[in-house]
Short mmCIF file of C-alpha atoms and ligand atoms in Angstrom, two decimals:
data_model
loop_
_atom_site.label_atom_id
_atom_site.label_comp_id
_atom_site.label_asym_id
_atom_site.label_seq_id
_atom_site.Cartn_x
_atom_site.Cartn_y
_atom_site.Cartn_z
CA MET A 639 75.07 93.74 99.83
CA VAL A 640 76.92 96.99 100.67
CA VAL A 641 77.25 99.09 97.52
CA ARG A 642 81.06 100.27 97.39
CA ILE A 643 81.08 103.57 95.71
CA GLY A 644 83.96 105.55 93.99
CA VAL A 645 83.56 109.33 93.64
CA ILE A 646 85.23 111.37 90.98
CA GLY A 647 85.28 115.02 92.17
CA ALA A 648 85.47 116.39 95.83
CA GLY A 649 84.02 119.71 95.25
CA MET A 650 80.88 121.21 96.85
CA ILE A 651 78.58 118.54 95.60
CA GLY A 652 80.83 115.94 95.67
CA GLN A 653 81.44 116.32 99.44
CA ASP A 654 77.74 116.50 100.07
CA HIS A 655 77.16 113.06 98.36
CA ILE A 656 80.06 111.76 100.10
CA ARG A 657 78.42 113.04 103.59
CA ARG A 658 75.20 111.58 102.54
CA ILE A 659 76.62 108.11 101.46
CA SER A 660 78.66 107.90 104.53
CA GLU A 661 76.17 109.26 107.16
CA VAL A 662 72.49 109.48 106.31
CA LEU A 663 71.88 106.53 103.45
CA SER A 664 72.17 102.86 104.10
CA GLY A 665 73.38 99.95 102.12
CA CYS A 666 76.31 101.91 100.59
CA GLU A 667 80.03 103.33 101.54
CA VAL A 668 82.62 105.39 99.73
CA VAL A 669 85.69 103.32 99.22
CA ALA A 670 87.65 105.69 96.56
CA VAL A 671 87.60 109.44 95.71
CA THR A 672 89.80 111.47 93.33
CA ASP A 673 89.98 115.14 92.49
CA VAL A 674 92.04 117.13 90.23
CA ASP A 675 93.44 119.14 93.24
CA PRO A 676 95.06 115.71 94.99
CA ALA A 677 95.04 117.60 98.31
CA LYS A 678 91.34 117.89 98.29
CA ALA A 679 90.82 114.35 97.69
CA ARG A 680 93.21 113.54 100.47
CA GLU A 681 91.60 115.91 102.94
CA VAL A 682 88.09 114.31 102.12
CA ALA A 683 89.69 110.52 102.48
CA ASP A 684 91.50 111.59 105.67
CA ALA A 685 87.92 112.56 107.40
CA ARG A 686 86.87 109.16 106.87
CA PRO A 687 88.21 105.68 107.00
CA GLY A 688 88.35 103.18 104.33
CA ILE A 689 88.46 105.63 101.48
CA THR A 690 91.58 105.11 98.82
CA VAL A 691 92.51 108.13 96.95
CA HIS A 692 93.40 107.53 93.47
CA ALA A 693 95.18 110.02 90.97
CA THR A 694 92.61 110.07 88.16
CA GLY A 695 88.83 109.42 87.58
CA ASP A 696 89.85 106.50 85.32
CA GLU A 697 91.62 104.81 87.93
CA VAL A 698 88.53 104.95 90.16
CA VAL A 699 86.58 103.43 87.61
CA ALA A 700 89.09 100.82 87.05
CA ASP A 701 89.55 99.92 90.82
CA PRO A 702 88.17 96.37 91.55
CA ALA A 703 86.86 97.42 94.96
CA VAL A 704 84.49 100.17 93.23
CA ASP A 705 81.01 98.58 92.55
CA ALA A 706 79.65 101.88 91.00
CA VAL A 707 80.62 105.26 90.39
CA VAL A 708 79.54 108.88 91.14
CA VAL A 709 80.74 111.61 89.04
CA THR A 710 80.79 114.98 90.79
CA SER A 711 83.67 116.54 88.86
CA TRP A 712 83.55 119.86 86.48
CA GLY A 713 81.11 119.38 83.71
CA PRO A 714 83.26 118.89 80.75
CA THR A 715 84.97 115.88 82.19
CA HIS A 716 81.58 114.32 82.77
CA ARG A 717 81.65 112.60 79.41
CA GLN A 718 85.03 110.66 79.91
CA TYR A 719 84.01 109.37 83.11
CA VAL A 720 80.62 108.15 82.01
CA LEU A 721 81.94 106.43 78.99
CA ALA A 722 84.74 104.69 81.20
CA SER A 723 82.17 103.39 83.38
CA ILE A 724 80.08 102.04 80.70
CA ALA A 725 83.09 100.30 79.40
CA ALA A 726 83.83 98.74 82.69
CA GLY A 727 80.31 97.63 83.13
CA LYS A 728 79.80 99.67 86.43
CA GLN A 729 76.68 101.66 86.94
CA VAL A 730 77.24 105.46 86.98
CA PHE A 731 75.54 108.09 88.61
CA CYS A 732 76.44 111.61 86.84
CA GLU A 733 75.81 114.69 88.35
CA LYS A 734 74.17 117.05 85.63
CA PRO A 735 75.20 117.69 82.87
CA LEU A 736 75.79 114.37 81.15
CA ALA A 737 78.02 116.00 79.02
CA GLU A 738 78.78 119.54 77.61
CA SER A 739 76.66 119.19 74.28
CA GLY A 740 73.90 117.31 72.58
CA GLN A 741 76.59 115.80 70.32
CA ASP A 742 78.67 114.59 73.28
CA CYS A 743 75.56 113.05 74.69
CA ILE A 744 74.94 111.14 71.72
CA ASP A 745 78.27 109.27 72.02
CA ILE A 746 77.10 108.08 75.49
CA LEU A 747 73.70 106.99 74.13
CA GLU A 748 75.27 105.08 71.62
CA SER A 749 77.86 103.39 73.85
CA GLU A 750 75.17 102.74 76.43
CA ALA A 751 72.95 101.25 73.85
CA ALA A 752 75.44 98.80 72.58
CA THR A 753 75.63 97.40 75.83
CA GLY A 754 71.91 96.51 75.51
CA ARG A 755 71.21 97.70 79.18
CA ARG A 756 71.03 100.89 80.94
CA SER A 757 73.59 101.67 83.75
CA VAL A 758 73.62 105.68 83.64
CA GLN A 759 71.64 108.10 85.72
CA VAL A 760 71.94 111.50 85.71
CA GLY A 761 71.46 113.95 88.62
CA TYR A 762 67.96 115.61 88.10
CA MET A 763 67.13 115.39 91.70
CA ARG A 764 63.63 117.49 91.17
CA ARG A 765 62.07 114.21 90.10
CA TYR A 766 62.73 112.84 93.89
CA ASP A 767 61.47 115.90 95.77
CA SER A 768 58.14 114.85 97.61
CA ALA A 769 56.44 118.48 96.45
CA TYR A 770 57.08 117.52 92.78
CA ARG A 771 56.20 113.90 93.17
CA ALA A 772 52.93 114.92 94.77
CA LEU A 773 52.31 117.40 91.89
CA LYS A 774 52.76 114.75 89.31
CA ALA A 775 50.50 112.33 91.04
CA VAL A 776 47.58 114.89 90.86
CA VAL A 777 48.33 115.33 87.12
CA ASP A 778 48.76 111.93 86.29
CA ALA A 779 45.54 110.86 88.15
CA GLY A 780 43.58 113.48 85.71
CA GLU A 781 42.40 115.42 88.42
CA ILE A 782 42.70 118.85 87.04
CA GLY A 783 42.29 117.82 83.34
CA ALA A 784 44.72 118.25 80.56
CA PRO A 785 47.60 120.33 81.50
CA LEU A 786 47.25 123.60 79.31
CA MET A 787 50.02 125.52 81.01
CA VAL A 788 52.85 125.61 83.83
CA HIS A 789 54.12 128.45 85.26
CA CYS A 790 57.40 128.07 87.10
CA VAL A 791 59.76 130.29 89.13
CA HIS A 792 63.33 129.40 89.81
CA ARG A 793 64.85 132.46 92.08
CA ASN A 794 68.45 132.41 93.42
CA PRO A 795 69.46 135.04 96.07
CA SER A 796 72.64 135.37 94.29
CA VAL A 797 75.24 133.42 92.07
CA PRO A 798 78.98 132.78 92.37
CA GLY A 799 81.34 135.22 90.43
CA HIS A 800 82.26 132.70 87.79
CA TYR A 801 78.76 132.30 86.81
CA ARG A 802 78.11 133.16 83.10
CA LYS A 803 75.09 134.31 81.26
CA GLU A 804 74.43 131.22 79.58
CA MET A 805 74.34 129.41 82.88
CA MET A 806 70.96 131.11 83.44
CA ILE A 807 69.80 128.38 80.87
CA THR A 808 72.17 125.62 81.01
CA ASP A 809 72.68 125.35 84.66
CA THR A 810 69.67 127.06 86.25
CA ALA A 811 66.81 126.60 84.08
CA VAL A 812 67.86 123.27 83.12
CA HIS A 813 66.29 121.78 86.16
CA GLU A 814 62.81 122.86 84.98
CA ILE A 815 63.51 121.53 81.51
CA ASP A 816 64.05 118.28 82.75
CA ALA A 817 61.25 118.53 85.58
CA MET A 818 58.76 119.76 82.74
CA ARG A 819 59.42 116.71 80.50
CA TRP A 820 58.93 114.20 83.68
CA LEU A 821 55.90 116.07 84.99
CA LEU A 822 54.03 116.37 81.56
CA GLY A 823 55.40 113.10 80.03
CA GLU A 824 56.29 114.64 76.81
CA GLU A 825 59.19 116.28 74.87
CA ILE A 826 59.76 120.05 74.40
CA VAL A 827 59.25 120.95 70.58
CA SER A 828 60.63 124.59 70.99
CA THR A 829 61.84 127.45 73.07
CA GLN A 830 61.52 131.06 73.27
CA VAL A 831 63.31 133.41 75.69
CA LEU A 832 61.78 136.95 76.76
CA VAL A 833 64.39 139.54 78.16
CA PRO A 834 62.76 141.69 81.06
CA ARG A 835 63.82 144.94 82.28
CA LYS A 836 67.47 144.00 83.85
CA ASN A 837 67.85 143.64 87.70
CA ALA A 838 70.88 145.99 88.91
CA ASN A 839 71.94 143.52 91.28
CA GLY A 840 73.00 141.27 88.39
CA VAL A 841 75.71 143.46 86.90
CA GLU A 842 77.23 141.30 84.36
CA LEU A 843 74.10 139.11 83.71
CA GLN A 844 71.10 139.70 81.64
CA ASP A 845 68.94 138.81 85.08
CA PRO A 846 65.81 137.88 84.84
CA LEU A 847 64.89 135.69 81.87
CA ILE A 848 61.67 134.13 80.94
CA LEU A 849 62.10 130.92 79.15
CA LEU A 850 59.15 129.77 77.24
CA LEU A 851 58.81 125.83 76.43
CA THR A 852 56.33 124.62 73.91
CA MET A 853 55.25 120.85 74.63
CA GLU A 854 54.40 118.24 72.13
CA SER A 855 50.74 118.57 73.15
CA GLY A 856 50.62 122.44 72.80
CA ALA A 857 50.81 123.10 76.47
CA ILE A 858 53.27 126.10 77.37
CA VAL A 859 55.46 126.11 80.19
CA ASP A 860 56.86 129.68 81.27
CA VAL A 861 59.88 129.79 83.64
CA GLU A 862 61.18 132.80 85.42
CA ILE A 863 64.78 132.70 86.09
CA SER A 864 66.02 135.42 88.48
CA VAL A 865 69.62 134.78 89.93
CA ASN A 866 70.17 137.67 92.16
CA ILE A 867 66.94 138.31 93.83
CA ARG A 868 68.57 138.51 97.55
CA TYR A 869 65.32 137.27 99.42
CA GLY A 870 66.00 133.49 99.37
CA TYR A 871 65.72 130.48 97.08
CA ASP A 872 62.15 130.08 96.08
CA ILE A 873 60.94 127.50 93.49
CA ARG A 874 57.47 127.67 92.47
CA GLY A 875 55.11 125.78 90.01
CA GLU A 876 51.64 125.87 88.92
CA VAL A 877 50.07 123.49 86.33
CA VAL A 878 46.78 124.97 85.10
CA GLY A 879 44.55 122.00 83.80
CA GLU A 880 41.23 122.05 81.92
CA ASN A 881 39.38 121.87 85.14
CA GLY A 882 41.52 122.89 87.88
CA THR A 883 45.11 124.03 89.07
CA VAL A 884 47.66 122.21 91.02
CA SER A 885 50.69 124.20 92.69
CA LEU A 886 53.92 123.39 94.81
CA GLY A 887 53.18 124.29 98.31
CA GLU A 888 55.25 126.86 100.35
CA ALA A 889 58.62 125.34 101.13
CA SER A 890 58.24 126.64 104.84
CA PRO A 891 56.94 123.75 107.52
CA VAL A 892 55.14 126.34 109.39
CA THR A 893 53.46 129.77 109.09
CA VAL A 894 53.47 132.36 112.18
CA ARG A 895 50.56 134.55 112.87
CA ARG A 896 51.25 137.43 114.81
CA GLU A 897 50.60 141.06 115.38
CA GLY A 898 48.41 141.10 112.44
CA ARG A 899 50.92 139.34 109.95
CA PHE A 900 51.71 136.00 108.92
CA SER A 901 55.15 135.03 108.04
CA GLY A 902 57.22 131.68 107.34
CA HIS A 903 60.77 130.44 106.35
CA ILE A 904 62.36 130.87 102.88
CA PRO A 905 65.25 128.50 102.11
CA VAL A 906 68.58 130.36 101.73
CA GLY A 907 69.82 128.08 99.13
CA TRP A 908 69.21 125.02 96.82
CA ARG A 909 70.88 122.74 99.13
CA GLU A 910 68.57 123.40 102.11
CA ARG A 911 65.52 123.27 99.61
CA PHE A 912 66.38 120.09 98.12
CA ILE A 913 68.38 118.19 100.75
CA ARG A 914 65.82 115.32 101.27
CA ALA A 915 65.42 114.94 97.50
CA TYR A 916 69.16 114.36 96.98
CA ASP A 917 69.07 111.62 99.79
CA THR A 918 66.01 109.91 97.83
CA GLU A 919 67.79 110.03 94.73
CA ILE A 920 71.07 108.70 95.66
CA GLN A 921 69.22 106.19 98.17
CA GLU A 922 67.01 104.79 95.25
CA TRP A 923 69.95 104.50 92.91
CA VAL A 924 71.96 102.66 95.48
CA ASP A 925 69.16 100.43 96.19
CA GLY A 926 68.91 99.67 92.39
CA VAL A 927 72.51 98.91 91.98
CA ALA A 928 72.44 96.55 95.15
CA ALA A 929 69.69 94.67 93.36
CA GLY A 930 71.16 94.61 90.14
CA ARG A 931 68.52 96.46 88.51
CA PRO A 932 69.18 99.05 85.66
CA PRO A 933 68.81 102.60 87.06
CA ALA A 934 65.13 104.04 86.95
CA GLY A 935 65.87 107.63 87.25
CA PRO A 936 66.67 110.18 84.73
CA SER A 937 68.43 108.30 81.84
CA SER A 938 71.35 109.08 79.28
CA TRP A 939 68.27 110.02 77.09
CA ASP A 940 67.03 112.57 79.65
CA GLY A 941 70.63 114.02 79.97
CA TYR A 942 70.76 114.30 76.03
CA VAL A 943 67.28 116.14 75.69
CA ALA A 944 68.51 118.45 78.52
CA ALA A 945 71.50 119.40 76.50
CA VAL A 946 69.54 119.98 73.30
CA VAL A 947 66.81 121.96 74.64
CA SER A 948 69.45 124.02 76.69
CA GLU A 949 71.42 124.61 73.09
CA ALA A 950 67.94 125.68 71.85
CA GLY A 951 67.33 127.84 74.52
CA LEU A 952 70.96 129.64 74.11
CA GLU A 953 70.07 129.99 70.38
CA ALA A 954 66.95 131.44 71.38
CA LEU A 955 68.26 134.02 73.77
CA ARG A 956 70.83 134.93 71.13
CA SER A 957 68.36 135.55 68.32
CA GLY A 958 65.26 136.41 70.04
CA ALA A 959 63.26 134.05 67.93
CA ARG A 960 61.27 130.76 68.58
CA VAL A 961 63.77 128.04 68.22
CA ASP A 962 62.71 124.33 67.41
CA VAL A 963 64.44 121.31 69.40
CA LYS A 964 65.58 118.92 67.10
CA LEU A 965 66.19 115.42 68.68
CA VAL A 966 67.55 112.20 67.07
CA ASP A 967 65.56 109.21 66.94
CA LYS A 968 65.01 107.69 70.47
CA PRO A 969 66.89 104.42 70.76
CA ALA A 970 64.64 101.47 71.92
CA LEU A 971 66.65 101.12 75.38
CA TYR A 972 64.95 104.42 76.55
CA THR A 973 61.38 103.91 75.25
P1 LIG B 1072 83.03 122.20 92.12
O1 LIG B 1072 82.51 122.50 93.72
O2 LIG B 1072 83.80 123.13 91.30
O3 LIG B 1072 83.48 120.75 92.15
C1 LIG B 1072 84.12 120.31 91.10
C2 LIG B 1072 85.11 119.31 91.64
O4 LIG B 1072 85.61 118.36 90.55
C3 LIG B 1072 86.19 120.36 91.78
O5 LIG B 1072 86.80 119.79 92.99
C4 LIG B 1072 87.20 120.19 90.95
O6 LIG B 1072 88.52 120.43 91.00
C5 LIG B 1072 86.93 118.63 90.51
N1 LIG B 1072 87.39 118.09 89.20
C6 LIG B 1072 87.59 118.98 88.02
N2 LIG B 1072 87.80 118.10 86.98
C7 LIG B 1072 88.20 117.17 87.48
C8 LIG B 1072 88.66 115.82 87.00
N3 LIG B 1072 89.15 115.69 85.61
N4 LIG B 1072 88.88 114.56 87.96
C9 LIG B 1072 88.60 114.82 88.92
N5 LIG B 1072 87.95 116.02 89.78
C10 LIG B 1072 87.76 117.13 88.83
O7 LIG B 1072 81.70 122.33 91.46
P2 LIG B 1072 80.14 121.55 92.00
O8 LIG B 1072 79.15 122.71 92.29
O9 LIG B 1072 80.45 120.46 93.10
O10 LIG B 1072 79.49 121.00 90.79
C11 LIG B 1072 80.10 119.53 90.16
C12 LIG B 1072 79.18 119.11 89.27
O11 LIG B 1072 77.88 119.05 89.96
C13 LIG B 1072 78.62 120.30 88.18
O12 LIG B 1072 78.46 119.41 86.91
C14 LIG B 1072 77.66 120.71 88.61
O13 LIG B 1072 76.55 121.06 87.47
C15 LIG B 1072 76.66 119.80 89.25
N6 LIG B 1072 75.93 120.04 90.43
C16 LIG B 1072 74.52 119.66 90.39
C17 LIG B 1072 73.80 120.12 91.44
C18 LIG B 1072 72.18 119.49 91.18
O14 LIG B 1072 71.30 120.24 91.73
N7 LIG B 1072 72.01 118.39 90.68
C19 LIG B 1072 73.87 120.87 92.38
C20 LIG B 1072 75.30 121.25 92.32
C21 LIG B 1072 76.23 120.93 91.44
P3 LIG B 1072 88.96 121.96 90.77
O15 LIG B 1072 88.09 122.86 92.08
O16 LIG B 1072 90.59 121.99 91.38
O17 LIG B 1072 88.67 122.60 89.56
#
């Protein structure tokens, strides 16, 4: 079966997913697209045969030629299109965030749970990165003993003009928030934010920040978030266990040694660093849809928790205090 996909939102990541579905992955094709800017949707459709342009996301969801939906529009619109997909009985892959607030995510949890079957996957792609998967395999095998601490680094060379200070937590550190819950297999119980000396490159922002996450087990995760560090896009992670440590390797495929120095390549942006993870993420989702399986990737519950922890992180940034994470009871569908 070839999975026929409708894409809502033809911006940067939407166009990238259309390219990967059309050119890189197998067993899938894009058959419909929409964007609030109809000219942008038309341009995308004209570049590839067989794509119908719809006026709205709701039309994409309702199109009988669409088997499954990819939501890549602006964050505040995600809730509406995910709910529409659930109501239409179609699997939906939604780029993060699942919705704008924890409360909005609860609407999705309730709607999906009422169907008795998972149909929503959220785009937290670190879980599909080969280095993160290797890191988790070492932790899960117990090779370093119980994890006690994780040191994370999330550095961006720069951010676009519309980037607001809240996005340090909600858009940037949210990837570590999801990845740490997945890596350690436990929930985050509280957050705290430390504010170091300000980087003059980030005029409008309080950059960098250190986000502290306390896990259910008592393990503590620290996340350095730097978004104007110029030298490259650098993602690091080291788990400290009772008997050893495990770290993400260098992103550079080779190291050059010459003239008394060694050097390697640092990715310029997130797309380059995680391009294979996005391919794996969407391919595994497509394979599940084709086989009629519920999605196995990040769920609505994961999207909900990411939203609630982000909200706690923002409150911690505002207050300077440690803020507890308060979750609703987990519906049985997600256990
Ligand atoms: P973007 O370039 O601004 O793309 C968003 C697109 O959706 C724009 O073309 C926008 O049109 C369109 N849009 C807005 N409202 C819409 C609606 N009601 N119906 C249909 N289209 C609509 O942003 P982006 O960088 O691609 O990000 C899109 C989403 O993906 C965001 O939620 C972002 O957080 C997420 N994302 C995730 C990752 C990841 O690593 N997982 C990476 C990048 C982005 P206008 O430009 O005309 O408003």
